[in-house]
Amino acid sequence: QLQLVESGGGLVQAGGSLRLSCAASGRSSSMYTMGWFRQAPGKEREFVAAFSWIGGNAYYADSLKGRFTISRDNTKSAVYLQMNSLKPEDTAVYYCAADGSRRTRATMNAGDYEHWGQGTQVTVSS
């Protein structure tokens, strides 16, 4: 069973940066597409970014391109989310997720990810 643990969240001022980390354990995450999602209070969980298990392709929500960068290190079974130029509307709980279906293209649908972390809170103050 793949287990995911996020870290790196916190309180940051608008315009600042944070780097979230997701550590996978239990089995190798190299065969999983790894994604980040977020959920703000009163809103649905939304796709942030994903890194495919093959091909080294990264996918982003259109609204976040240019500010967020996803990366992964299979030697450490880790995936990261670098967030720059943060805005108050980026405030949310950020979740790491894994999709083991080996799709050739990463999915943006939360329902396709079968493994989830507990989330880490990111709060951006204005």
PDB file of C-alpha atoms in Angstrom:
ATOM      1  CA  GLN A   1       0.000   0.000   0.000  1.00  0.00           C
ATOM      2  CA  LEU A   2       1.392   3.369  -1.002  1.00  0.00           C
ATOM      3  CA  GLN A   3       1.371   5.972   1.758  1.00  0.00           C
ATOM      4  CA  LEU A   4       1.819   9.672   1.143  1.00  0.00           C
ATOM      5  CA  VAL A   5       2.852  12.362   3.603  1.00  0.00           C
ATOM      6  CA  GLU A   6       2.923  16.048   2.705  1.00  0.00           C
ATOM      7  CA  SER A   7       5.020  18.716   4.369  1.00  0.00           C
ATOM      8  CA  GLY A   8       6.127  22.275   3.787  1.00  0.00           C
ATOM      9  CA  GLY A   9       2.886  24.144   4.229  1.00  0.00           C
ATOM     10  CA  GLY A  10       2.599  27.229   6.359  1.00  0.00           C
ATOM     11  CA  LEU A  11       1.787  30.915   6.500  1.00  0.00           C
ATOM     12  CA  VAL A  12       3.333  33.191   3.907  1.00  0.00           C
ATOM     13  CA  GLN A  13       2.723  36.739   2.752  1.00  0.00           C
ATOM     14  CA  ALA A  14       1.347  37.463  -0.676  1.00  0.00           C
ATOM     15  CA  GLY A  15       4.135  37.403  -3.234  1.00  0.00           C
ATOM     16  CA  GLY A  16       6.116  34.874  -1.253  1.00  0.00           C
ATOM     17  CA  SER A  17       7.062  31.292  -2.047  1.00  0.00           C
ATOM     18  CA  LEU A  18       6.650  27.870  -0.534  1.00  0.00           C
ATOM     19  CA  ARG A  19       7.884  24.444  -1.492  1.00  0.00           C
ATOM     20  CA  LEU A  20       5.690  21.512  -0.648  1.00  0.00           C
ATOM     21  CA  SER A  21       7.068  18.015  -0.401  1.00  0.00           C
ATOM     22  CA  CYS A  22       5.336  14.664  -0.602  1.00  0.00           C
ATOM     23  CA  ALA A  23       7.128  11.579   0.635  1.00  0.00           C
ATOM     24  CA  ALA A  24       5.909   8.195  -0.541  1.00  0.00           C
ATOM     25  CA  SER A  25       6.438   5.014   1.402  1.00  0.00           C
ATOM     26  CA  GLY A  26       5.223   1.458   1.415  1.00  0.00           C
ATOM     27  CA  ARG A  27       6.208   0.840  -2.155  1.00  0.00           C
ATOM     28  CA  SER A  28       8.050   2.620  -4.937  1.00  0.00           C
ATOM     29  CA  SER A  29       6.231   5.626  -6.327  1.00  0.00           C
ATOM     30  CA  SER A  30       8.124   5.524  -9.616  1.00  0.00           C
ATOM     31  CA  MET A  31       5.291   3.687 -11.373  1.00  0.00           C
ATOM     32  CA  TYR A  32       2.676   6.185 -10.241  1.00  0.00           C
ATOM     33  CA  THR A  33       1.575   9.445 -11.731  1.00  0.00           C
ATOM     34  CA  MET A  34       1.894  11.907  -8.862  1.00  0.00           C
ATOM     35  CA  GLY A  35      -0.406  14.861  -8.504  1.00  0.00           C
ATOM     36  CA  TRP A  36      -1.154  17.831  -6.313  1.00  0.00           C
ATOM     37  CA  PHE A  37      -4.661  19.020  -5.569  1.00  0.00           C
ATOM     38  CA  ARG A  38      -5.987  21.711  -3.281  1.00  0.00           C
ATOM     39  CA  GLN A  39      -9.197  22.441  -1.464  1.00  0.00           C
ATOM     40  CA  ALA A  40     -10.212  25.786  -0.075  1.00  0.00           C
ATOM     41  CA  PRO A  41     -12.958  26.135   2.556  1.00  0.00           C
ATOM     42  CA  GLY A  42     -16.368  25.746   0.989  1.00  0.00           C
ATOM     43  CA  LYS A  43     -14.949  24.774  -2.382  1.00  0.00           C
ATOM     44  CA  GLU A  44     -14.426  21.542  -4.265  1.00  0.00           C
ATOM     45  CA  ARG A  45     -11.055  19.905  -4.485  1.00  0.00           C
ATOM     46  CA  GLU A  46      -9.264  21.164  -7.579  1.00  0.00           C
ATOM     47  CA  PHE A  47      -6.368  19.970  -9.675  1.00  0.00           C
ATOM     48  CA  VAL A  48      -3.094  21.836  -9.285  1.00  0.00           C
ATOM     49  CA  ALA A  49      -0.409  19.848 -11.104  1.00  0.00           C
ATOM     50  CA  ALA A  50       0.693  16.336 -11.978  1.00  0.00           C
ATOM     51  CA  PHE A  51       3.857  14.596 -13.075  1.00  0.00           C
ATOM     52  CA  SER A  52       3.404  11.512 -15.214  1.00  0.00           C
ATOM     53  CA  TRP A  53       5.011   8.208 -14.299  1.00  0.00           C
ATOM     54  CA  ILE A  54       6.555   7.921 -17.764  1.00  0.00           C
ATOM     55  CA  GLY A  55       7.936  10.493 -20.141  1.00  0.00           C
ATOM     56  CA  GLY A  56       8.725  13.078 -17.493  1.00  0.00           C
ATOM     57  CA  ASN A  57       5.741  15.222 -18.436  1.00  0.00           C
ATOM     58  CA  ALA A  58       4.282  17.839 -16.126  1.00  0.00           C
ATOM     59  CA  TYR A  59       0.723  19.109 -16.301  1.00  0.00           C
ATOM     60  CA  TYR A  60      -0.733  22.194 -14.676  1.00  0.00           C
ATOM     61  CA  ALA A  61      -4.045  23.861 -14.083  1.00  0.00           C
ATOM     62  CA  ASP A  62      -4.170  26.634 -16.646  1.00  0.00           C
ATOM     63  CA  SER A  63      -4.624  29.300 -13.971  1.00  0.00           C
ATOM     64  CA  LEU A  64      -1.428  28.246 -12.188  1.00  0.00           C
ATOM     65  CA  LYS A  65       0.984  27.899 -15.081  1.00  0.00           C
ATOM     66  CA  GLY A  66       4.046  30.041 -14.619  1.00  0.00           C
ATOM     67  CA  ARG A  67       3.743  30.272 -10.843  1.00  0.00           C
ATOM     68  CA  PHE A  68       3.767  26.633  -9.742  1.00  0.00           C
ATOM     69  CA  THR A  69       6.277  23.955 -10.681  1.00  0.00           C
ATOM     70  CA  ILE A  70       5.961  20.246  -9.982  1.00  0.00           C
ATOM     71  CA  SER A  71       8.952  17.952  -9.881  1.00  0.00           C
ATOM     72  CA  ARG A  72       9.736  14.479  -8.680  1.00  0.00           C
ATOM     73  CA  ASP A  73      12.722  12.519  -7.468  1.00  0.00           C
ATOM     74  CA  ASN A  74      12.127   8.808  -7.857  1.00  0.00           C
ATOM     75  CA  THR A  75      15.349   7.997  -6.022  1.00  0.00           C
ATOM     76  CA  LYS A  76      13.754   9.562  -2.942  1.00  0.00           C
ATOM     77  CA  SER A  77      10.171   8.541  -3.731  1.00  0.00           C
ATOM     78  CA  ALA A  78       9.259  12.195  -3.474  1.00  0.00           C
ATOM     79  CA  VAL A  79       7.344  14.789  -5.406  1.00  0.00           C
ATOM     80  CA  TYR A  80       7.548  18.526  -4.890  1.00  0.00           C
ATOM     81  CA  LEU A  81       5.484  21.589  -5.620  1.00  0.00           C
ATOM     82  CA  GLN A  82       7.300  24.899  -5.847  1.00  0.00           C
ATOM     83  CA  MET A  83       4.844  27.747  -5.460  1.00  0.00           C
ATOM     84  CA  ASN A  84       5.925  31.277  -6.309  1.00  0.00           C
ATOM     85  CA  SER A  85       4.199  34.647  -6.332  1.00  0.00           C
ATOM     86  CA  LEU A  86       1.595  33.305  -3.966  1.00  0.00           C
ATOM     87  CA  LYS A  87      -1.768  35.009  -3.741  1.00  0.00           C
ATOM     88  CA  PRO A  88      -4.397  34.979  -0.978  1.00  0.00           C
ATOM     89  CA  GLU A  89      -6.615  32.902  -3.278  1.00  0.00           C
ATOM     90  CA  ASP A  90      -3.979  30.149  -3.161  1.00  0.00           C
ATOM     91  CA  THR A  91      -4.941  29.559   0.465  1.00  0.00           C
ATOM     92  CA  ALA A  92      -6.087  25.947   0.770  1.00  0.00           C
ATOM     93  CA  VAL A  93      -5.212  22.519   2.038  1.00  0.00           C
ATOM     94  CA  TYR A  94      -2.849  20.968  -0.483  1.00  0.00           C
ATOM     95  CA  TYR A  95      -2.993  17.232  -1.075  1.00  0.00           C
ATOM     96  CA  CYS A  96      -0.551  14.869  -2.705  1.00  0.00           C
ATOM     97  CA  ALA A  97      -2.086  12.022  -4.676  1.00  0.00           C
ATOM     98  CA  ALA A  98      -0.970   9.002  -6.675  1.00  0.00           C
ATOM     99  CA  ASP A  99      -2.523   7.313  -9.689  1.00  0.00           C
ATOM    100  CA  GLY A 100      -1.296   3.790 -10.349  1.00  0.00           C
ATOM    101  CA  SER A 101      -3.233   3.152 -13.555  1.00  0.00           C
ATOM    102  CA  ARG A 102      -0.190   3.963 -15.725  1.00  0.00           C
ATOM    103  CA  ARG A 103      -2.076   6.263 -18.021  1.00  0.00           C
ATOM    104  CA  THR A 104       0.113   7.632 -20.779  1.00  0.00           C
ATOM    105  CA  ARG A 105      -1.127  11.106 -19.911  1.00  0.00           C
ATOM    106  CA  ALA A 106      -1.675  12.365 -16.372  1.00  0.00           C
ATOM    107  CA  THR A 107      -5.266  12.815 -15.349  1.00  0.00           C
ATOM    108  CA  MET A 108      -6.646  15.960 -13.725  1.00  0.00           C
ATOM    109  CA  ASN A 109      -9.598  14.104 -12.250  1.00  0.00           C
ATOM    110  CA  ALA A 110      -9.298  13.620  -8.502  1.00  0.00           C
ATOM    111  CA  GLY A 111     -11.390  10.457  -8.730  1.00  0.00           C
ATOM    112  CA  ASP A 112      -8.670   8.763 -10.768  1.00  0.00           C
ATOM    113  CA  TYR A 113      -6.141   9.004  -7.934  1.00  0.00           C
ATOM    114  CA  GLU A 114      -6.418   6.135  -5.499  1.00  0.00           C
ATOM    115  CA  HIS A 115      -3.859   7.192  -2.908  1.00  0.00           C
ATOM    116  CA  TRP A 116      -3.970  10.448  -0.955  1.00  0.00           C
ATOM    117  CA  GLY A 117      -1.984  12.167   1.736  1.00  0.00           C
ATOM    118  CA  GLN A 118      -3.505  13.892   4.717  1.00  0.00           C
ATOM    119  CA  GLY A 119      -2.898  17.357   3.313  1.00  0.00           C
ATOM    120  CA  THR A 120      -0.878  20.362   4.363  1.00  0.00           C
ATOM    121  CA  GLN A 121      -2.307  23.814   5.017  1.00  0.00           C
ATOM    122  CA  VAL A 122      -1.085  26.758   2.980  1.00  0.00           C
ATOM    123  CA  THR A 123      -2.236  30.185   4.083  1.00  0.00           C
ATOM    124  CA  VAL A 124      -1.341  33.295   2.112  1.00  0.00           C
ATOM    125  CA  SER A 125      -1.918  36.592   3.863  1.00  0.00           C
ATOM    126  CA  SER A 126      -2.579  39.815   2.003  1.00  0.00           C
TER     127      SER A 126
END
